[in-house]
Short mmCIF file of N, CA and C in Angstrom, two decimals:
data_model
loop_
_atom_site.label_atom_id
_atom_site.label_comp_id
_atom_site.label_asym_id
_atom_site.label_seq_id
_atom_site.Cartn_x
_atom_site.Cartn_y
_atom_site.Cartn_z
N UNK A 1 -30.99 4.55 -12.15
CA UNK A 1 -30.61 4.52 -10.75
C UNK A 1 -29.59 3.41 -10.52
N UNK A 2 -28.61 3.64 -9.81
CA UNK A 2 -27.53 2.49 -10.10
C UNK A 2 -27.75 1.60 -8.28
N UNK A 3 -27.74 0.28 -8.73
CA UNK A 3 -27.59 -0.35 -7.87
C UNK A 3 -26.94 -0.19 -6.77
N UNK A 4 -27.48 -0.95 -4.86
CA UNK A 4 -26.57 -1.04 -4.12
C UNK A 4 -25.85 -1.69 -4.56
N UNK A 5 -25.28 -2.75 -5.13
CA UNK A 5 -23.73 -3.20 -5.64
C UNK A 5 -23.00 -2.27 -6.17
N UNK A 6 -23.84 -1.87 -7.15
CA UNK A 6 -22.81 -0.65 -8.04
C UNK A 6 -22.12 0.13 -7.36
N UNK A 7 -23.07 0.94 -6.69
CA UNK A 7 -22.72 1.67 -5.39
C UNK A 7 -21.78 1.13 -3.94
N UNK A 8 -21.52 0.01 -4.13
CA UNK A 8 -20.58 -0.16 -2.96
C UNK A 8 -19.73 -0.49 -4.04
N UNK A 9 -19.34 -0.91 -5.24
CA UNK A 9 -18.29 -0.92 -5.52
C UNK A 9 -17.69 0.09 -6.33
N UNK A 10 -18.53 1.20 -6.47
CA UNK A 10 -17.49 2.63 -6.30
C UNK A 10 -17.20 2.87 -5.33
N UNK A 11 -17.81 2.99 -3.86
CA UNK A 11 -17.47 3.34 -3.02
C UNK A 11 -16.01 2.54 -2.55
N UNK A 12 -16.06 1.52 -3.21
CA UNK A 12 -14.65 0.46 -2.66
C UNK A 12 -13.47 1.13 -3.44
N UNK A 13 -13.56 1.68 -5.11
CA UNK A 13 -12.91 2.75 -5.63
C UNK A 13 -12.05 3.34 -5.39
N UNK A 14 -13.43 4.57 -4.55
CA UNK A 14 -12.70 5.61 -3.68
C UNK A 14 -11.80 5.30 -2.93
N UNK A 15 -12.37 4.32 -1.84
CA UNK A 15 -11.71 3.52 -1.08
C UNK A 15 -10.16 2.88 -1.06
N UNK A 16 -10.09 2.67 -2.12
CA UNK A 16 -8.58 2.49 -2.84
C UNK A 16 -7.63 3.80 -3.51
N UNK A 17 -8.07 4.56 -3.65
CA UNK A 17 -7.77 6.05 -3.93
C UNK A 17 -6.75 6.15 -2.94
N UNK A 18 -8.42 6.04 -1.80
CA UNK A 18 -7.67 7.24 -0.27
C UNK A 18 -6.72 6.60 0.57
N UNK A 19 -6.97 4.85 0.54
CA UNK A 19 -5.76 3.95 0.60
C UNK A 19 -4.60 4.59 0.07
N UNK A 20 -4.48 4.62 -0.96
CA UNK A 20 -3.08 4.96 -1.33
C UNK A 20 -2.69 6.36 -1.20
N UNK A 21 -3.40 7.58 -1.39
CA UNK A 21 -3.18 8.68 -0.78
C UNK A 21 -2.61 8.60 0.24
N UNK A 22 -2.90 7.77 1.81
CA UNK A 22 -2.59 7.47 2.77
C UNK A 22 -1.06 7.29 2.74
N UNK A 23 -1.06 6.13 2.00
CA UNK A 23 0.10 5.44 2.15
C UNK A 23 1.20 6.56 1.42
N UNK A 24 0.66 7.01 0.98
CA UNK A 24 1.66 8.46 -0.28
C UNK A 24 2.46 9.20 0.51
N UNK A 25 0.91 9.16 1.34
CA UNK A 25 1.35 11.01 2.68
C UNK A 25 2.53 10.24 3.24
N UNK A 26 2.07 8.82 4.43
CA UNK A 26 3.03 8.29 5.16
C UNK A 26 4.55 8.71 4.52
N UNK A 27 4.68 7.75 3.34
CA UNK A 27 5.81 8.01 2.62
C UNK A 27 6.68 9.16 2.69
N UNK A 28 5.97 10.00 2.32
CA UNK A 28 6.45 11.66 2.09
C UNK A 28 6.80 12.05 3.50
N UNK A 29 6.29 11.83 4.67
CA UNK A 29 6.47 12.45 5.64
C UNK A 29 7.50 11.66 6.58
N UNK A 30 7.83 10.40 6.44
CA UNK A 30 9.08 9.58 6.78
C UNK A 30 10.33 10.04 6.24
N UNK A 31 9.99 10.83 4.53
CA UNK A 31 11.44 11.21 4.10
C UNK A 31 11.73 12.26 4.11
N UNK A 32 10.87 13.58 4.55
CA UNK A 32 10.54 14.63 4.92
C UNK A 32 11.50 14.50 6.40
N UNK A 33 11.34 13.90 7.37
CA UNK A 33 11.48 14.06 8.37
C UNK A 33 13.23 13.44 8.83
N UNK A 34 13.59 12.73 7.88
CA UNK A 34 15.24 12.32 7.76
C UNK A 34 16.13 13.42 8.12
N UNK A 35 16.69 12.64 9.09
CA UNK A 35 18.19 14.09 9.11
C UNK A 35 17.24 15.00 10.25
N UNK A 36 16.24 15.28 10.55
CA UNK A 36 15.78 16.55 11.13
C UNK A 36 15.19 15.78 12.56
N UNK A 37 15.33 14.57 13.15
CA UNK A 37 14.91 14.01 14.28
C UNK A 37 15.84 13.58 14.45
N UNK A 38 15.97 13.40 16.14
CA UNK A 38 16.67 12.67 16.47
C UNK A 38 16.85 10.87 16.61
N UNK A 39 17.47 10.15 15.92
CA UNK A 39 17.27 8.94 16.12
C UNK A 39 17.44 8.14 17.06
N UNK A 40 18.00 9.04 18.23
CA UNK A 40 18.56 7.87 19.73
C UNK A 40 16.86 7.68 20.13
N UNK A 41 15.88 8.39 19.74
CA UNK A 41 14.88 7.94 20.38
C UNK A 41 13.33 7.15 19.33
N UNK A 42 14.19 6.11 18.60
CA UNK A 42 13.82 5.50 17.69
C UNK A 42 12.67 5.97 17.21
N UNK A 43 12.57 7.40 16.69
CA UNK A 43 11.50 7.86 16.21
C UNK A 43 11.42 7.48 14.28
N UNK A 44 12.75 7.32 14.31
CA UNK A 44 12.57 6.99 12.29
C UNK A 44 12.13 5.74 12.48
N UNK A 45 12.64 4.45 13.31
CA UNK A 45 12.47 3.16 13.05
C UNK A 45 10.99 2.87 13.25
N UNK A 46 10.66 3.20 14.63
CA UNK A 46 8.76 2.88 14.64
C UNK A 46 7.80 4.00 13.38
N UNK A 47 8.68 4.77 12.89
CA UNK A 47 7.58 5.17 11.64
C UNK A 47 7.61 4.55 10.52
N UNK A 48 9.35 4.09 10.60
CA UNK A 48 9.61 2.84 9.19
C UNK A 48 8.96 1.90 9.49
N UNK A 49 8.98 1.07 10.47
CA UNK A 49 8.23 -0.04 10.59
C UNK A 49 6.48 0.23 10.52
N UNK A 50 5.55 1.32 11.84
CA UNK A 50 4.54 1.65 10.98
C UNK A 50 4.09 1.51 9.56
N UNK A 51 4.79 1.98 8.66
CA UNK A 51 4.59 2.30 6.98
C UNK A 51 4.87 0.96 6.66
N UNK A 52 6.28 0.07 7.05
CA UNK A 52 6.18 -0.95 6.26
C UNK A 52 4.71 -1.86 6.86
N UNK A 53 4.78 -1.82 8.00
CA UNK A 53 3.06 -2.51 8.47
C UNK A 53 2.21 -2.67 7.51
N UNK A 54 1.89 -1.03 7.52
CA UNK A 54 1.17 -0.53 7.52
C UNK A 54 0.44 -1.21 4.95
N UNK A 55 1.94 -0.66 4.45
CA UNK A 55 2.01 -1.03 3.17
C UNK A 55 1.52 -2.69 2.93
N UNK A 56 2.37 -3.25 3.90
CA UNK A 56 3.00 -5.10 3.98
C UNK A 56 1.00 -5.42 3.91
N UNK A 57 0.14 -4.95 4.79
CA UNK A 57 -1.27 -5.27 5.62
C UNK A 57 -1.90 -5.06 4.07
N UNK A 58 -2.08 -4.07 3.78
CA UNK A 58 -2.63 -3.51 2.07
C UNK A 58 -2.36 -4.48 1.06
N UNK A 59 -1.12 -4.45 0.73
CA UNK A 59 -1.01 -5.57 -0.27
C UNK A 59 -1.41 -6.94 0.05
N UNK A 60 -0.93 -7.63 1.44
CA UNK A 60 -1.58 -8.88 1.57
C UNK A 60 -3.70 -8.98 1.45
N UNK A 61 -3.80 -7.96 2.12
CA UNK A 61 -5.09 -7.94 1.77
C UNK A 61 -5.87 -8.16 0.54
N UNK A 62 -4.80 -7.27 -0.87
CA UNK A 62 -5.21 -6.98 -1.97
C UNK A 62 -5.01 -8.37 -2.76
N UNK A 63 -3.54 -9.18 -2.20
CA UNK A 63 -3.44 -10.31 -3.15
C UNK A 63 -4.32 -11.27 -2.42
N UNK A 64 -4.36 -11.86 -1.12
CA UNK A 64 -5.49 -12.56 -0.83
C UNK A 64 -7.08 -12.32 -1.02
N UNK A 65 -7.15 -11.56 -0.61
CA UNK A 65 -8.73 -11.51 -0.76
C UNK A 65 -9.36 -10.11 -1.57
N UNK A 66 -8.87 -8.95 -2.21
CA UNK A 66 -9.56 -8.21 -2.93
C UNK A 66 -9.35 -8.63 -4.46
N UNK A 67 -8.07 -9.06 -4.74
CA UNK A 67 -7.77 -9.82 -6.08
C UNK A 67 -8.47 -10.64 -6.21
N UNK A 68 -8.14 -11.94 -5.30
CA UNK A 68 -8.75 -13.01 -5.49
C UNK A 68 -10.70 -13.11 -5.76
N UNK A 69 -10.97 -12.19 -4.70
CA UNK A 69 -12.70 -11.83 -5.09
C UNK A 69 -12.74 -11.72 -6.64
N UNK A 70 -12.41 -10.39 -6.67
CA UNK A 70 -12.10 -9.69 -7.94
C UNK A 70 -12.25 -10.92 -9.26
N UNK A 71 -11.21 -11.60 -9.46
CA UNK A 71 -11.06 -12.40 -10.10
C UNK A 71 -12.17 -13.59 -10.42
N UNK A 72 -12.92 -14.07 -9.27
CA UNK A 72 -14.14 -14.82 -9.21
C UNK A 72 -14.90 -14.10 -10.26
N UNK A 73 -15.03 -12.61 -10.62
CA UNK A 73 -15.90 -11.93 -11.15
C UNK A 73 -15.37 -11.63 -12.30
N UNK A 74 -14.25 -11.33 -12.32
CA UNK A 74 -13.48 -11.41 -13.62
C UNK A 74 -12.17 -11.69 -13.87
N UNK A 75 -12.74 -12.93 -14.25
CA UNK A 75 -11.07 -13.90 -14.79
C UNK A 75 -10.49 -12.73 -16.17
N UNK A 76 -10.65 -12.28 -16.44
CA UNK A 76 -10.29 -11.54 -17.47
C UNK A 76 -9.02 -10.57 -17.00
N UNK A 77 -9.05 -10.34 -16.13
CA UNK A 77 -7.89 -9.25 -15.26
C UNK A 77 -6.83 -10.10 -14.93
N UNK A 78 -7.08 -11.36 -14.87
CA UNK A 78 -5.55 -12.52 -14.69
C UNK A 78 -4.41 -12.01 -14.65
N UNK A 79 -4.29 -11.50 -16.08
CA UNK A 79 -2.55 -10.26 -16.40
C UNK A 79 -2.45 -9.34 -15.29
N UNK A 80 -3.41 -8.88 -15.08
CA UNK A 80 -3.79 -7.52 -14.50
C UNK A 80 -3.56 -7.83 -13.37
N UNK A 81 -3.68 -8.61 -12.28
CA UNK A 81 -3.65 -9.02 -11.34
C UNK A 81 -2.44 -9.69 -10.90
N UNK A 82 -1.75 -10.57 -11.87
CA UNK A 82 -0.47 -11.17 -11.78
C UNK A 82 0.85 -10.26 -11.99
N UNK A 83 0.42 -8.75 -12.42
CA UNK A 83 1.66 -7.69 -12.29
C UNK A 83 1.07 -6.93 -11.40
N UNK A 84 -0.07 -6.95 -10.36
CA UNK A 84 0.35 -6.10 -9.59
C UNK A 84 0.82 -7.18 -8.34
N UNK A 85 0.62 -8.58 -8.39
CA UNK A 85 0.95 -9.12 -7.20
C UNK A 85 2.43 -9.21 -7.30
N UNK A 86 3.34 -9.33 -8.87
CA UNK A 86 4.45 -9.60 -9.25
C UNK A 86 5.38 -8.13 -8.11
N UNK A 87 4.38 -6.82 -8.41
CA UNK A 87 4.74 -5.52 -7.63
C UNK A 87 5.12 -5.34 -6.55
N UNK A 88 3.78 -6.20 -6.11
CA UNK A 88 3.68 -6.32 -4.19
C UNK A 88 5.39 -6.77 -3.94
N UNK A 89 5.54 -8.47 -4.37
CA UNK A 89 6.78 -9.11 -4.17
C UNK A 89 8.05 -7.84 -3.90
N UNK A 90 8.05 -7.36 -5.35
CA UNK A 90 9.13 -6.37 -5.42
C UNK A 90 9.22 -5.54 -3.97
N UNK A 91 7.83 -4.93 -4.10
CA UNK A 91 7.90 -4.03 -2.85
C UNK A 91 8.42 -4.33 -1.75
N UNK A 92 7.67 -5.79 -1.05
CA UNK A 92 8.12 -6.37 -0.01
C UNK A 92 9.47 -6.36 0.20
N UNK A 93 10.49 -6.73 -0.85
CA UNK A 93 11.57 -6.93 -0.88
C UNK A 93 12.04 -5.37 -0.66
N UNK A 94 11.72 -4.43 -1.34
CA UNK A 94 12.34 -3.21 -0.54
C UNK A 94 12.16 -2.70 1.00
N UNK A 95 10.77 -3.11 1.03
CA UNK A 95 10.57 -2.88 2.74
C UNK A 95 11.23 -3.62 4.04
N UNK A 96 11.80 -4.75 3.06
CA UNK A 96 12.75 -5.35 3.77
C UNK A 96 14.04 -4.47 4.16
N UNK A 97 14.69 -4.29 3.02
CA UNK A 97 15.86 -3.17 2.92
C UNK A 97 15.71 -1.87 4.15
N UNK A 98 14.63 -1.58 3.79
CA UNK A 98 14.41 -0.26 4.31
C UNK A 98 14.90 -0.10 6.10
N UNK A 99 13.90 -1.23 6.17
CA UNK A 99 13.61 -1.91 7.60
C UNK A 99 15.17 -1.94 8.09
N UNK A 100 15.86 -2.73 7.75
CA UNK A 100 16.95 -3.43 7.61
C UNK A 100 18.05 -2.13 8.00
N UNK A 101 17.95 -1.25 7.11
CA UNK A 101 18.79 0.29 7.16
C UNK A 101 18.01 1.26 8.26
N UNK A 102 17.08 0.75 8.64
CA UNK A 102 16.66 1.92 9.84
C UNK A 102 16.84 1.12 11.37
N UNK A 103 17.30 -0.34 11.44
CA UNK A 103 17.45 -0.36 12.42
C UNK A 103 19.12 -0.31 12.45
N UNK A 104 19.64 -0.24 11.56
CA UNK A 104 21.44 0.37 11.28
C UNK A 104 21.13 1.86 12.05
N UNK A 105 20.09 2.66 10.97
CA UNK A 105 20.44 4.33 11.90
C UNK A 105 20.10 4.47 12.84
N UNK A 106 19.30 3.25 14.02
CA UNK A 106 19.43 3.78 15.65
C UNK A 106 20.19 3.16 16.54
N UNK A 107 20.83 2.31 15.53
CA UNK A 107 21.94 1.70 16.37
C UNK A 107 23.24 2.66 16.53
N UNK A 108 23.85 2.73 17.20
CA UNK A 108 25.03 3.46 18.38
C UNK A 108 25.81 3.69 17.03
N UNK A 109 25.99 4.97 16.61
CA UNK A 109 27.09 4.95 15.08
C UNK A 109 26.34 5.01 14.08
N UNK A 110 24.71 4.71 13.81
CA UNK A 110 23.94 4.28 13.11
C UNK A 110 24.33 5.51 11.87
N UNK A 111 24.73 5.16 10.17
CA UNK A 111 24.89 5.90 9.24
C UNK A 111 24.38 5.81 7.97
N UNK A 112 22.85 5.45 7.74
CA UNK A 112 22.19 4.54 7.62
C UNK A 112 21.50 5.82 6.66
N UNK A 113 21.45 6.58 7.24
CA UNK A 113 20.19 8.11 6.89
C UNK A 113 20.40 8.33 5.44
N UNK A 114 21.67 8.47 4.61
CA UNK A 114 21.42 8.55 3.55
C UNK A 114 20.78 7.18 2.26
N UNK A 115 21.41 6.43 2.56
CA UNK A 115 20.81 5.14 1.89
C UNK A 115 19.45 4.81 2.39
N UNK A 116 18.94 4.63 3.47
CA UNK A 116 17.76 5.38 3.59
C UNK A 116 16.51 6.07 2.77
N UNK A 117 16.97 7.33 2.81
CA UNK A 117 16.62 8.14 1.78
C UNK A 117 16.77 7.60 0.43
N UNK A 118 17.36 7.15 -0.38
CA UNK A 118 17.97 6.95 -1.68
C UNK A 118 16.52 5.44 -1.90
N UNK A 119 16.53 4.82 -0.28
CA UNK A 119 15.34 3.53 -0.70
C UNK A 119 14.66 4.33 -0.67
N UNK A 120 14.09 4.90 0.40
CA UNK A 120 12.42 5.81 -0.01
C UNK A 120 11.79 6.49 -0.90
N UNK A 121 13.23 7.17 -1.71
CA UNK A 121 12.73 7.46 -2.88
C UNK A 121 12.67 7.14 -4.11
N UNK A 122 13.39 5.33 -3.87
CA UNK A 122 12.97 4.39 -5.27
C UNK A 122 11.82 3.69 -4.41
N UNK A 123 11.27 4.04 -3.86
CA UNK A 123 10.46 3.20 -2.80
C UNK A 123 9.05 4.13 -3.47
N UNK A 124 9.12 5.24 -3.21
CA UNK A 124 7.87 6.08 -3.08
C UNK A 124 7.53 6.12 -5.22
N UNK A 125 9.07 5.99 -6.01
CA UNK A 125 8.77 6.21 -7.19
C UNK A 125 8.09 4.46 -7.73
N UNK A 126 8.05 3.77 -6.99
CA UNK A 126 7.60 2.65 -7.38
C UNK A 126 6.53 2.49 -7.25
N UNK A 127 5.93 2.90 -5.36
CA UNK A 127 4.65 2.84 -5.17
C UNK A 127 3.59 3.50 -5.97
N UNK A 128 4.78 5.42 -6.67
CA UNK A 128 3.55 5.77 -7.81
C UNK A 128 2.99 5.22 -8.75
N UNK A 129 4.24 4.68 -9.66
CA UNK A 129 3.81 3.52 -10.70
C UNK A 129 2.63 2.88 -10.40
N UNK A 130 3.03 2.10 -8.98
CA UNK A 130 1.92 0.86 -8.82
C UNK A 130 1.04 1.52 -8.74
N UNK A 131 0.72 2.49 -7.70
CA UNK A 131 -0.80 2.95 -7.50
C UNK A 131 -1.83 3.49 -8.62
N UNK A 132 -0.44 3.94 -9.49
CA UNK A 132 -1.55 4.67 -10.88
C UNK A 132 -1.93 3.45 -11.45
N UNK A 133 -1.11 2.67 -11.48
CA UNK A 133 -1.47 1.34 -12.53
C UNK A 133 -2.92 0.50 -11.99
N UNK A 134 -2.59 0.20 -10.58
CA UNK A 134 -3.11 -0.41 -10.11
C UNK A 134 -4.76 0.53 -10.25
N UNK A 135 -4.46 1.94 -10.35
CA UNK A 135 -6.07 2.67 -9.93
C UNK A 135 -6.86 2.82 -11.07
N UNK A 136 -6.08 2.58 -12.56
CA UNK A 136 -6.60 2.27 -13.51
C UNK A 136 -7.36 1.21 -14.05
N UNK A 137 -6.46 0.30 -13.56
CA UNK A 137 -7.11 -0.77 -14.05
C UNK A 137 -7.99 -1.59 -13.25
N UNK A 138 -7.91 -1.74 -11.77
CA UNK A 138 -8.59 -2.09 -10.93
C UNK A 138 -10.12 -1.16 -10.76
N UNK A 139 -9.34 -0.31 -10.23
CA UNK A 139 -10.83 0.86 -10.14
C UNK A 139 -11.70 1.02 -10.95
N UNK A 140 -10.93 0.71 -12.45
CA UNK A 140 -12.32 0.66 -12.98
C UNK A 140 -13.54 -0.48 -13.23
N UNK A 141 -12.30 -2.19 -12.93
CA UNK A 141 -13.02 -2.90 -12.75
C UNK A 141 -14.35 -2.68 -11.03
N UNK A 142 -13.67 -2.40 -10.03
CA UNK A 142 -14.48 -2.30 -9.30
C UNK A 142 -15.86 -1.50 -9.36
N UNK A 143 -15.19 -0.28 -10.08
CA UNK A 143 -16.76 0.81 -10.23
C UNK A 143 -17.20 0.19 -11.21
N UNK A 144 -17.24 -0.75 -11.97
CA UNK A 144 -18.49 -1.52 -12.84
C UNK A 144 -18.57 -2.85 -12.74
N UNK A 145 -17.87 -3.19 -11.47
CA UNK A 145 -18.68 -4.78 -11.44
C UNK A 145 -19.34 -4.53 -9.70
N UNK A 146 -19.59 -5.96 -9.71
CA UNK A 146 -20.71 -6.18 -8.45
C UNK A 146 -19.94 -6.94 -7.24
N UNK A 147 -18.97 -6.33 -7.13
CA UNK A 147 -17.39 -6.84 -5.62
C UNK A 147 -18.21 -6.65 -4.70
N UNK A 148 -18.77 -7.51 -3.79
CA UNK A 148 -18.81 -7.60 -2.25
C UNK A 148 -17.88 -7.34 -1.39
N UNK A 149 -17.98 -6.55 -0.74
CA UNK A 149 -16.77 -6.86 0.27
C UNK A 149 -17.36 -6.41 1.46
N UNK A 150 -18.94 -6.59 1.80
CA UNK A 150 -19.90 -6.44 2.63
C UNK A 150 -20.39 -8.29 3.28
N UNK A 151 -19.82 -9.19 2.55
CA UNK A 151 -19.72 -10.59 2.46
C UNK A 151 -19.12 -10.91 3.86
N UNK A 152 -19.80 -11.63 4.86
CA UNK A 152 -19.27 -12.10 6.19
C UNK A 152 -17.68 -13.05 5.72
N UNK A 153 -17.43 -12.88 4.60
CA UNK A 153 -16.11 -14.05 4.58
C UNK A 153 -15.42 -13.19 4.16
N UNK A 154 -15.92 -11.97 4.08
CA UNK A 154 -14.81 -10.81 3.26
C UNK A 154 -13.96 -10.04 4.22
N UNK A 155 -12.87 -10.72 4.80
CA UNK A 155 -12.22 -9.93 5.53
C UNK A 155 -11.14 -9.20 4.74
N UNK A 156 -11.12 -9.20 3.86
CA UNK A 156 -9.78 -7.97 3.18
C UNK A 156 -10.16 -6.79 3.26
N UNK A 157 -11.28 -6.09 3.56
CA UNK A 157 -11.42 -4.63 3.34
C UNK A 157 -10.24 -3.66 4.57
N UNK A 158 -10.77 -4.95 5.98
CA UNK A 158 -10.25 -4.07 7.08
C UNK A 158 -8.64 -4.11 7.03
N UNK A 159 -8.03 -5.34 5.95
CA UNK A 159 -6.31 -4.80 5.40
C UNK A 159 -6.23 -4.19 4.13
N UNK A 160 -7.03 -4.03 3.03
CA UNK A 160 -6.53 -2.87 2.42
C UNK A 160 -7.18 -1.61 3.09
N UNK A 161 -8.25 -1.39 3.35
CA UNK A 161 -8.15 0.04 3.54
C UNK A 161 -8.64 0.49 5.22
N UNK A 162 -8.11 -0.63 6.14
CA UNK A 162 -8.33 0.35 7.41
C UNK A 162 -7.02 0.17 8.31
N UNK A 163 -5.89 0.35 7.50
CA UNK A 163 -5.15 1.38 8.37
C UNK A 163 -5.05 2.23 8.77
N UNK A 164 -3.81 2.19 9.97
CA UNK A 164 -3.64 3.88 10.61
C UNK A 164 -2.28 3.96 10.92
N UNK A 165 -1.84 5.29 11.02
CA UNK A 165 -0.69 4.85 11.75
C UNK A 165 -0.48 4.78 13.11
#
C-alpha cells in the first residue's frame, strides 16, 4: 500500500504533466490565432502577456520553491536542476522578445506578426525540450520521493501549477 507521501507526490507528477500540457495548449493557440484577429483591439498582446505570466509564475515557482524543496531531499539532482533553471533564464529571455514584438504589432503600423510567429515557434520548440526533460527527470524524482508541498511554508504549488488564463 503506498504511502500518503508517496501518493501526494505522484499526484504532484501529474500535476506537472497537466502544468505543462496547459502551458502547450496556451502556446499553440496564441500561434494558431496570428494573422486571423484583429490587433487594434489588443487581443494578441493580453494573450502574449497572459502566457508570458502565466510561463514567467511556473518557472519562478519551480526554481524557488519546487527545486529548491526537491533538492533538500535530493542533492543528487544538483545537475538536474541547474539545467533546467539554466532553461528557465533562456526562456525568460525569449518572453522578453516576444513581449517586446507584440507590443510593436498593436502599435499604429504594428509589423511585428511575422517575427512573432518565428519566436513562438522557437519558443514552443524549446518549451518541448524542457518539458520532456524536465518530466523525466523530475517526475520521476517526485513519484518516488516524499516532496511536501502540503507544508504551510510551501507556497510554490499555487505558481507552478495553479494557473489560468
Amino acid at each position: 500500500m503506498a504511502s500518503r507521501d508517496g501518493e501526494r507526490a505522484v499526484a504532484l507528477s501529474r500535476q506537472l504533466a497537466q502544468a505543462h500540457q496547459e502551458l502547450r495548449r496556451q502556446i499553440r493557440e496564441i500561434r494558431a490565432g496570428l494573422g486571423h484577429r484583429r490587433l487594434g483591439d489588443d487581443v494578441l498582446l493580453t494573450h502574449c502577456l497572459a502566457f508570458c505570466t502565466a510561463l514567467t509564475s511556473h518557472h519562478q515557482g519551480e526554481d524557488t520553491g519546487m527545486f529548491a524543496q526537491l533538492l533538500r531531499e535530493r542533492p543528487d539532482l544538483a545537475a538536474t536542476v541547474a539545467n533546467l533553471v539554466e532553461d528557465h533564464g533562456l526562456i525568460a529571455s525569449i518572453l522578453s522578445g516576444v513581449s517586446e514584438l507584440a507590443d510593436r504589432a498593436v502599435a499604429p503600423r504594428g509589423s511585428a506578426l511575422e517575427e512573432i510567429g518565428r519566436e513562438l515557434d522557437g519558443l514552443a520548440a524549446i518549451m518541448e525540450s524542457h518539458f520532456g526533460y524536465e518530466e523525466r527527470t523530475i517526475s520521476e524524482a517526485l513519484d518516488a520521493g516524499k516532496l511536501d508541498a502540503g507544508k504551510p511554508d510551501a507556497d510554490w504549488p499555487d505558481l507552478v501549477f495553479g494557473f489560468e488564463r
